[in-house]
Amino acid sequence: MILALSACGERGPTPGEIADAAAPHLEEFEEFDSWARRASLGDPAFRSERAFLEAAFSPIRGNNNVINAWIAREGLSARTVSLRNNAEAPLALRWLPYTSASLHDVKVALGSFAGAGGLVRDAVVVSRTAGIDDGSTVRVIVAYSREAAQPH
């Protein structure tokens, strides 16, 4: 579940504020993005949905700072999968481009998500869309908690 960013009349976050919120998560996102793309390339070969989900999300499964994550594949074996709750990917957020030396086509946004037990948590969301070797396009999205980072 995705909730609204702010109430009427409130100033929304500036691009700089969103970039500052995303910056601490970019290295971790880059590692997961690379992993998710490799898993997506092998997706058609997995014998079961459960096996694919276990493999695809294994690097972030125990991370308390990750509220949810999505891998959306377009092309061969098109589908979208999520780490938790079979939640829909948050595509309607106000995405802003982010410049990174090592990642291209990164976009960031802010949102609020219902997590475990219905607890609503504010998140910075990082997304990247790029092609993979089989000609498909994969969009990796991770919603990180904006609360104080906890060890994972």
Short mmCIF file of N, CA and C in Angstrom, two decimals:
data_model
loop_
_atom_site.label_atom_id
_atom_site.label_comp_id
_atom_site.label_asym_id
_atom_site.label_seq_id
_atom_site.Cartn_x
_atom_site.Cartn_y
_atom_site.Cartn_z
N MET A 1 0.84 -1.17 0.00
CA MET A 1 0.00 0.00 0.00
C MET A 1 0.89 1.23 0.00
N ILE A 2 0.59 2.17 -0.86
CA ILE A 2 1.34 3.41 -0.95
C ILE A 2 0.43 4.53 -0.50
N LEU A 3 0.93 5.41 0.31
CA LEU A 3 0.13 6.50 0.83
C LEU A 3 0.63 7.82 0.29
N ALA A 4 -0.16 8.87 0.43
CA ALA A 4 0.20 10.19 -0.08
C ALA A 4 1.44 10.74 0.61
N LEU A 5 2.13 11.62 -0.10
CA LEU A 5 3.34 12.23 0.44
C LEU A 5 3.06 13.29 1.49
N SER A 6 2.15 14.21 1.20
CA SER A 6 1.92 15.30 2.13
C SER A 6 0.49 15.78 2.03
N ALA A 7 0.04 16.46 3.07
CA ALA A 7 -1.31 16.99 3.10
C ALA A 7 -1.38 18.26 2.26
N CYS A 8 -2.60 18.66 1.92
CA CYS A 8 -2.80 19.87 1.12
C CYS A 8 -2.16 21.07 1.82
N GLY A 9 -1.55 21.90 1.04
CA GLY A 9 -0.97 23.12 1.58
C GLY A 9 0.45 22.97 2.09
N GLU A 10 0.92 21.74 2.29
CA GLU A 10 2.29 21.56 2.76
C GLU A 10 3.24 21.61 1.57
N ARG A 11 4.41 22.18 1.81
CA ARG A 11 5.44 22.23 0.78
C ARG A 11 6.01 20.83 0.62
N GLY A 12 6.11 20.41 -0.61
CA GLY A 12 6.71 19.10 -0.88
C GLY A 12 8.22 19.18 -0.73
N PRO A 13 8.87 18.04 -0.68
CA PRO A 13 10.32 18.03 -0.56
C PRO A 13 10.98 18.58 -1.82
N THR A 14 12.09 19.22 -1.64
CA THR A 14 12.84 19.74 -2.78
C THR A 14 13.65 18.59 -3.40
N PRO A 15 14.06 18.74 -4.65
CA PRO A 15 14.92 17.71 -5.25
C PRO A 15 16.18 17.45 -4.42
N GLY A 16 16.74 18.49 -3.84
CA GLY A 16 17.93 18.32 -3.00
C GLY A 16 17.65 17.48 -1.76
N GLU A 17 16.49 17.70 -1.14
CA GLU A 17 16.12 16.91 0.04
C GLU A 17 15.92 15.44 -0.32
N ILE A 18 15.32 15.20 -1.47
CA ILE A 18 15.12 13.82 -1.91
C ILE A 18 16.47 13.17 -2.22
N ALA A 19 17.34 13.89 -2.89
CA ALA A 19 18.67 13.36 -3.20
C ALA A 19 19.46 13.07 -1.92
N ASP A 20 19.37 13.95 -0.94
CA ASP A 20 20.06 13.73 0.34
C ASP A 20 19.53 12.49 1.05
N ALA A 21 18.22 12.27 0.97
CA ALA A 21 17.62 11.09 1.61
C ALA A 21 18.05 9.80 0.90
N ALA A 22 18.25 9.87 -0.41
CA ALA A 22 18.63 8.68 -1.18
C ALA A 22 20.10 8.34 -1.07
N ALA A 23 20.95 9.33 -0.92
CA ALA A 23 22.40 9.14 -0.98
C ALA A 23 22.93 8.01 -0.11
N PRO A 24 22.49 7.87 1.15
CA PRO A 24 23.05 6.79 1.98
C PRO A 24 22.71 5.37 1.51
N HIS A 25 21.75 5.26 0.61
CA HIS A 25 21.29 3.94 0.16
C HIS A 25 21.81 3.55 -1.22
N LEU A 26 22.48 4.45 -1.91
CA LEU A 26 22.83 4.19 -3.30
C LEU A 26 23.83 3.06 -3.50
N GLU A 27 24.80 2.93 -2.63
CA GLU A 27 25.77 1.83 -2.77
C GLU A 27 25.07 0.49 -2.60
N GLU A 28 24.23 0.39 -1.59
CA GLU A 28 23.47 -0.85 -1.37
C GLU A 28 22.51 -1.11 -2.53
N PHE A 29 21.86 -0.05 -3.03
CA PHE A 29 20.96 -0.20 -4.17
C PHE A 29 21.73 -0.71 -5.39
N GLU A 30 22.90 -0.16 -5.63
CA GLU A 30 23.70 -0.56 -6.78
C GLU A 30 24.02 -2.06 -6.73
N GLU A 31 24.37 -2.54 -5.56
CA GLU A 31 24.68 -3.96 -5.40
C GLU A 31 23.44 -4.82 -5.66
N PHE A 32 22.29 -4.41 -5.08
CA PHE A 32 21.07 -5.18 -5.29
C PHE A 32 20.60 -5.09 -6.74
N ASP A 33 20.71 -3.92 -7.35
CA ASP A 33 20.31 -3.74 -8.74
C ASP A 33 21.05 -4.72 -9.64
N SER A 34 22.34 -4.83 -9.46
CA SER A 34 23.15 -5.75 -10.25
C SER A 34 22.70 -7.20 -10.02
N TRP A 35 22.48 -7.55 -8.76
CA TRP A 35 22.03 -8.90 -8.40
C TRP A 35 20.66 -9.20 -9.03
N ALA A 36 19.73 -8.25 -8.91
CA ALA A 36 18.37 -8.45 -9.42
C ALA A 36 18.37 -8.64 -10.94
N ARG A 37 19.23 -7.91 -11.64
CA ARG A 37 19.31 -8.06 -13.10
C ARG A 37 19.85 -9.44 -13.48
N ARG A 38 20.84 -9.93 -12.74
CA ARG A 38 21.34 -11.28 -13.02
C ARG A 38 20.26 -12.32 -12.75
N ALA A 39 19.52 -12.15 -11.64
CA ALA A 39 18.43 -13.07 -11.32
C ALA A 39 17.36 -13.01 -12.40
N SER A 40 17.04 -11.82 -12.89
CA SER A 40 16.01 -11.67 -13.93
C SER A 40 16.43 -12.33 -15.23
N LEU A 41 17.70 -12.29 -15.52
CA LEU A 41 18.19 -12.95 -16.73
C LEU A 41 17.95 -14.46 -16.65
N GLY A 42 18.07 -15.02 -15.46
CA GLY A 42 17.84 -16.45 -15.27
C GLY A 42 16.41 -16.81 -14.93
N ASP A 43 15.54 -15.81 -14.77
CA ASP A 43 14.15 -16.02 -14.36
C ASP A 43 13.44 -17.13 -15.13
N PRO A 44 13.46 -17.15 -16.47
CA PRO A 44 12.74 -18.20 -17.19
C PRO A 44 13.23 -19.62 -16.87
N ALA A 45 14.43 -19.76 -16.36
CA ALA A 45 14.98 -21.08 -16.07
C ALA A 45 14.58 -21.61 -14.69
N PHE A 46 14.08 -20.74 -13.80
CA PHE A 46 13.69 -21.20 -12.46
C PHE A 46 12.48 -22.12 -12.58
N ARG A 47 12.50 -23.19 -11.82
CA ARG A 47 11.42 -24.17 -11.89
C ARG A 47 10.18 -23.77 -11.10
N SER A 48 10.32 -22.82 -10.18
CA SER A 48 9.15 -22.41 -9.40
C SER A 48 9.25 -20.92 -9.06
N GLU A 49 8.10 -20.33 -8.85
CA GLU A 49 8.03 -18.92 -8.44
C GLU A 49 8.76 -18.72 -7.12
N ARG A 50 8.56 -19.63 -6.19
CA ARG A 50 9.19 -19.52 -4.87
C ARG A 50 10.72 -19.51 -4.98
N ALA A 51 11.26 -20.38 -5.82
CA ALA A 51 12.71 -20.44 -5.99
C ALA A 51 13.24 -19.13 -6.55
N PHE A 52 12.54 -18.58 -7.55
CA PHE A 52 12.97 -17.30 -8.11
C PHE A 52 12.92 -16.20 -7.07
N LEU A 53 11.82 -16.08 -6.32
CA LEU A 53 11.69 -15.02 -5.32
C LEU A 53 12.77 -15.15 -4.24
N GLU A 54 13.04 -16.37 -3.82
CA GLU A 54 14.06 -16.60 -2.80
C GLU A 54 15.43 -16.15 -3.31
N ALA A 55 15.75 -16.51 -4.53
CA ALA A 55 17.05 -16.13 -5.10
C ALA A 55 17.13 -14.63 -5.39
N ALA A 56 16.09 -14.09 -6.01
CA ALA A 56 16.13 -12.69 -6.45
C ALA A 56 16.25 -11.70 -5.30
N PHE A 57 15.58 -11.96 -4.19
CA PHE A 57 15.57 -11.01 -3.08
C PHE A 57 16.50 -11.39 -1.93
N SER A 58 17.27 -12.45 -2.08
CA SER A 58 18.12 -12.91 -0.97
C SER A 58 19.08 -11.85 -0.42
N PRO A 59 19.68 -10.97 -1.23
CA PRO A 59 20.63 -10.01 -0.66
C PRO A 59 19.99 -8.98 0.27
N ILE A 60 18.67 -8.75 0.16
CA ILE A 60 18.04 -7.71 0.98
C ILE A 60 16.96 -8.25 1.91
N ARG A 61 16.71 -9.53 1.87
CA ARG A 61 15.60 -10.12 2.63
C ARG A 61 15.66 -9.78 4.13
N GLY A 62 16.80 -9.83 4.75
CA GLY A 62 16.91 -9.58 6.18
C GLY A 62 17.23 -8.14 6.56
N ASN A 63 17.22 -7.25 5.60
CA ASN A 63 17.58 -5.85 5.85
C ASN A 63 16.40 -5.09 6.43
N ASN A 64 16.51 -4.68 7.69
CA ASN A 64 15.42 -3.97 8.37
C ASN A 64 15.12 -2.61 7.77
N ASN A 65 16.06 -2.07 7.01
CA ASN A 65 15.86 -0.74 6.40
C ASN A 65 15.09 -0.82 5.08
N VAL A 66 14.92 -2.01 4.54
CA VAL A 66 14.17 -2.17 3.29
C VAL A 66 12.71 -2.45 3.64
N ILE A 67 11.84 -1.52 3.26
CA ILE A 67 10.40 -1.70 3.50
C ILE A 67 9.82 -2.67 2.48
N ASN A 68 10.17 -2.48 1.22
CA ASN A 68 9.74 -3.39 0.17
C ASN A 68 10.65 -3.18 -1.04
N ALA A 69 10.57 -4.12 -1.97
CA ALA A 69 11.35 -4.03 -3.20
C ALA A 69 10.58 -4.73 -4.31
N TRP A 70 10.85 -4.29 -5.55
CA TRP A 70 10.16 -4.84 -6.71
C TRP A 70 11.15 -5.06 -7.83
N ILE A 71 10.88 -6.08 -8.62
CA ILE A 71 11.61 -6.32 -9.85
C ILE A 71 10.55 -6.46 -10.94
N ALA A 72 10.55 -5.53 -11.88
CA ALA A 72 9.57 -5.52 -12.96
C ALA A 72 10.29 -5.83 -14.27
N ARG A 73 9.92 -6.92 -14.89
CA ARG A 73 10.56 -7.36 -16.12
C ARG A 73 9.59 -7.17 -17.28
N GLU A 74 10.03 -6.50 -18.33
CA GLU A 74 9.24 -6.33 -19.55
C GLU A 74 9.98 -7.01 -20.68
N GLY A 75 9.24 -7.72 -21.52
CA GLY A 75 9.84 -8.48 -22.60
C GLY A 75 9.61 -9.95 -22.36
N LEU A 76 10.64 -10.77 -22.56
CA LEU A 76 10.56 -12.20 -22.34
C LEU A 76 10.15 -12.49 -20.89
N SER A 77 9.13 -13.31 -20.68
CA SER A 77 8.64 -13.67 -19.34
C SER A 77 8.31 -12.44 -18.50
N ALA A 78 7.56 -11.50 -19.07
CA ALA A 78 7.22 -10.25 -18.38
C ALA A 78 6.42 -10.52 -17.11
N ARG A 79 6.80 -9.82 -16.03
CA ARG A 79 6.07 -9.88 -14.76
C ARG A 79 6.72 -8.95 -13.76
N THR A 80 5.99 -8.66 -12.70
CA THR A 80 6.51 -7.86 -11.60
C THR A 80 6.38 -8.69 -10.33
N VAL A 81 7.46 -8.75 -9.56
CA VAL A 81 7.45 -9.46 -8.29
C VAL A 81 7.87 -8.50 -7.19
N SER A 82 7.39 -8.78 -5.97
CA SER A 82 7.74 -7.92 -4.84
C SER A 82 8.30 -8.76 -3.70
N LEU A 83 9.12 -8.11 -2.90
CA LEU A 83 9.73 -8.76 -1.74
C LEU A 83 8.67 -9.12 -0.70
N ARG A 84 7.75 -8.21 -0.45
CA ARG A 84 6.76 -8.41 0.61
C ARG A 84 5.34 -8.13 0.13
N ASN A 85 4.43 -8.88 0.63
CA ASN A 85 2.99 -8.62 0.54
C ASN A 85 2.42 -8.59 -0.87
N ASN A 86 3.14 -9.05 -1.87
CA ASN A 86 2.65 -8.97 -3.25
C ASN A 86 2.14 -7.57 -3.59
N ALA A 87 2.73 -6.57 -2.99
CA ALA A 87 2.32 -5.18 -3.20
C ALA A 87 2.63 -4.74 -4.62
N GLU A 88 1.78 -3.86 -5.15
CA GLU A 88 2.03 -3.30 -6.48
C GLU A 88 3.23 -2.37 -6.43
N ALA A 89 3.96 -2.33 -7.51
CA ALA A 89 5.12 -1.43 -7.61
C ALA A 89 4.65 0.02 -7.57
N PRO A 90 5.38 0.87 -6.88
CA PRO A 90 4.98 2.28 -6.71
C PRO A 90 5.38 3.14 -7.92
N LEU A 91 4.70 2.95 -9.02
CA LEU A 91 5.07 3.64 -10.25
C LEU A 91 4.55 5.07 -10.32
N ALA A 92 3.53 5.41 -9.53
CA ALA A 92 2.89 6.73 -9.63
C ALA A 92 3.52 7.78 -8.73
N LEU A 93 4.66 7.50 -8.14
CA LEU A 93 5.33 8.48 -7.31
C LEU A 93 5.88 9.62 -8.16
N ARG A 94 6.26 10.70 -7.53
CA ARG A 94 6.90 11.83 -8.23
C ARG A 94 8.40 11.53 -8.32
N TRP A 95 8.79 10.90 -9.40
CA TRP A 95 10.18 10.47 -9.59
C TRP A 95 11.03 11.62 -10.06
N LEU A 96 12.22 11.74 -9.49
CA LEU A 96 13.19 12.75 -9.90
C LEU A 96 14.47 12.05 -10.34
N PRO A 97 15.10 12.52 -11.41
CA PRO A 97 16.36 11.91 -11.83
C PRO A 97 17.45 12.16 -10.78
N TYR A 98 18.33 11.22 -10.65
CA TYR A 98 19.44 11.33 -9.70
C TYR A 98 20.73 11.07 -10.47
N THR A 99 21.70 11.92 -10.30
CA THR A 99 22.98 11.74 -10.97
C THR A 99 23.91 10.97 -10.07
N SER A 100 24.44 9.88 -10.61
CA SER A 100 25.37 9.04 -9.87
C SER A 100 26.52 8.67 -10.80
N ALA A 101 27.72 8.68 -10.26
CA ALA A 101 28.89 8.34 -11.08
C ALA A 101 28.86 6.90 -11.57
N SER A 102 28.31 6.00 -10.75
CA SER A 102 28.37 4.59 -11.11
C SER A 102 27.05 4.02 -11.63
N LEU A 103 25.94 4.67 -11.35
CA LEU A 103 24.64 4.19 -11.82
C LEU A 103 24.04 5.18 -12.80
N HIS A 104 23.50 4.68 -13.89
CA HIS A 104 22.84 5.53 -14.86
C HIS A 104 21.34 5.30 -14.78
N ASP A 105 20.56 6.30 -15.17
CA ASP A 105 19.10 6.20 -15.21
C ASP A 105 18.47 5.93 -13.85
N VAL A 106 19.06 6.45 -12.79
CA VAL A 106 18.50 6.30 -11.45
C VAL A 106 17.47 7.39 -11.23
N LYS A 107 16.37 6.99 -10.57
CA LYS A 107 15.34 7.95 -10.19
C LYS A 107 15.05 7.74 -8.71
N VAL A 108 14.70 8.83 -8.02
CA VAL A 108 14.39 8.74 -6.60
C VAL A 108 13.07 9.43 -6.32
N ALA A 109 12.42 9.02 -5.23
CA ALA A 109 11.14 9.61 -4.83
C ALA A 109 10.97 9.38 -3.33
N LEU A 110 9.99 10.06 -2.77
CA LEU A 110 9.61 9.83 -1.38
C LEU A 110 8.19 9.30 -1.36
N GLY A 111 7.88 8.47 -0.38
CA GLY A 111 6.54 7.93 -0.23
C GLY A 111 6.37 7.34 1.15
N SER A 112 5.18 6.88 1.45
CA SER A 112 4.90 6.19 2.70
C SER A 112 4.27 4.85 2.35
N PHE A 113 4.70 3.81 3.05
CA PHE A 113 4.26 2.46 2.75
C PHE A 113 3.81 1.76 4.01
N ALA A 114 2.78 0.93 3.88
CA ALA A 114 2.35 0.08 4.99
C ALA A 114 3.25 -1.14 4.98
N GLY A 115 3.93 -1.33 6.09
CA GLY A 115 4.83 -2.47 6.19
C GLY A 115 4.23 -3.56 7.06
N ALA A 116 5.09 -4.31 7.70
CA ALA A 116 4.67 -5.41 8.55
C ALA A 116 3.73 -4.91 9.64
N GLY A 117 2.66 -5.64 9.87
CA GLY A 117 1.70 -5.28 10.91
C GLY A 117 0.91 -4.03 10.60
N GLY A 118 0.95 -3.56 9.35
CA GLY A 118 0.21 -2.36 8.97
C GLY A 118 0.88 -1.06 9.37
N LEU A 119 2.07 -1.14 9.95
CA LEU A 119 2.80 0.05 10.36
C LEU A 119 3.21 0.84 9.14
N VAL A 120 2.83 2.13 9.10
CA VAL A 120 3.17 2.99 7.98
C VAL A 120 4.55 3.59 8.23
N ARG A 121 5.42 3.47 7.23
CA ARG A 121 6.78 3.98 7.34
C ARG A 121 7.08 4.89 6.17
N ASP A 122 7.74 6.02 6.47
CA ASP A 122 8.19 6.94 5.42
C ASP A 122 9.40 6.32 4.74
N ALA A 123 9.46 6.49 3.42
CA ALA A 123 10.53 5.84 2.65
C ALA A 123 11.10 6.77 1.60
N VAL A 124 12.36 6.51 1.29
CA VAL A 124 12.98 7.05 0.09
C VAL A 124 13.05 5.87 -0.87
N VAL A 125 12.60 6.09 -2.09
CA VAL A 125 12.48 5.01 -3.06
C VAL A 125 13.48 5.26 -4.18
N VAL A 126 14.26 4.24 -4.49
CA VAL A 126 15.28 4.33 -5.54
C VAL A 126 14.89 3.35 -6.65
N SER A 127 15.00 3.80 -7.89
CA SER A 127 14.58 2.98 -9.03
C SER A 127 15.58 3.13 -10.18
N ARG A 128 15.72 2.04 -10.92
CA ARG A 128 16.56 2.09 -12.13
C ARG A 128 15.97 1.14 -13.16
N THR A 129 15.87 1.60 -14.39
CA THR A 129 15.38 0.79 -15.50
C THR A 129 16.51 0.64 -16.51
N ALA A 130 16.78 -0.60 -16.92
CA ALA A 130 17.83 -0.86 -17.90
C ALA A 130 17.58 -2.21 -18.55
N GLY A 131 18.19 -2.40 -19.70
CA GLY A 131 18.07 -3.66 -20.42
C GLY A 131 18.99 -4.72 -19.85
N ILE A 132 18.64 -5.98 -20.15
CA ILE A 132 19.50 -7.11 -19.80
C ILE A 132 19.83 -7.87 -21.08
N ASP A 133 20.73 -8.83 -20.99
CA ASP A 133 21.28 -9.49 -22.17
C ASP A 133 20.27 -10.20 -23.07
N ASP A 134 19.11 -10.60 -22.55
CA ASP A 134 18.15 -11.32 -23.40
C ASP A 134 17.20 -10.37 -24.14
N GLY A 135 17.46 -9.06 -24.05
CA GLY A 135 16.63 -8.08 -24.74
C GLY A 135 15.48 -7.54 -23.91
N SER A 136 15.27 -8.08 -22.73
CA SER A 136 14.21 -7.60 -21.85
C SER A 136 14.67 -6.32 -21.15
N THR A 137 13.71 -5.61 -20.57
CA THR A 137 13.99 -4.43 -19.76
C THR A 137 13.59 -4.76 -18.34
N VAL A 138 14.42 -4.38 -17.37
CA VAL A 138 14.14 -4.66 -15.97
C VAL A 138 14.18 -3.36 -15.19
N ARG A 139 13.13 -3.14 -14.38
CA ARG A 139 13.10 -2.00 -13.48
C ARG A 139 13.21 -2.54 -12.06
N VAL A 140 14.23 -2.10 -11.35
CA VAL A 140 14.46 -2.49 -9.96
C VAL A 140 14.07 -1.30 -9.10
N ILE A 141 13.24 -1.54 -8.09
CA ILE A 141 12.76 -0.48 -7.19
C ILE A 141 12.93 -0.96 -5.76
N VAL A 142 13.52 -0.11 -4.91
CA VAL A 142 13.67 -0.44 -3.49
C VAL A 142 13.20 0.74 -2.66
N ALA A 143 12.32 0.46 -1.69
CA ALA A 143 11.84 1.47 -0.75
C ALA A 143 12.60 1.28 0.56
N TYR A 144 13.43 2.29 0.90
CA TYR A 144 14.23 2.25 2.12
C TYR A 144 13.58 3.12 3.19
N SER A 145 13.60 2.66 4.42
CA SER A 145 13.04 3.43 5.52
C SER A 145 13.81 4.72 5.71
N ARG A 146 13.08 5.80 5.99
CA ARG A 146 13.72 7.08 6.29
C ARG A 146 14.00 7.22 7.78
N GLU A 147 13.59 6.23 8.56
CA GLU A 147 13.88 6.23 9.99
C GLU A 147 15.37 5.95 10.17
N ALA A 148 15.84 6.15 11.38
CA ALA A 148 17.27 5.90 11.65
C ALA A 148 17.64 4.49 11.20
N ALA A 149 18.76 4.40 10.52
CA ALA A 149 19.22 3.10 10.01
C ALA A 149 19.46 2.14 11.15
N GLN A 150 19.02 0.89 10.93
CA GLN A 150 19.21 -0.16 11.91
C GLN A 150 20.11 -1.22 11.28
N PRO A 151 20.90 -1.89 12.08
CA PRO A 151 21.78 -2.93 11.52
C PRO A 151 20.96 -4.02 10.84
N HIS A 152 21.51 -4.62 9.80
CA HIS A 152 20.86 -5.74 9.12
C HIS A 152 21.80 -6.91 8.99
#
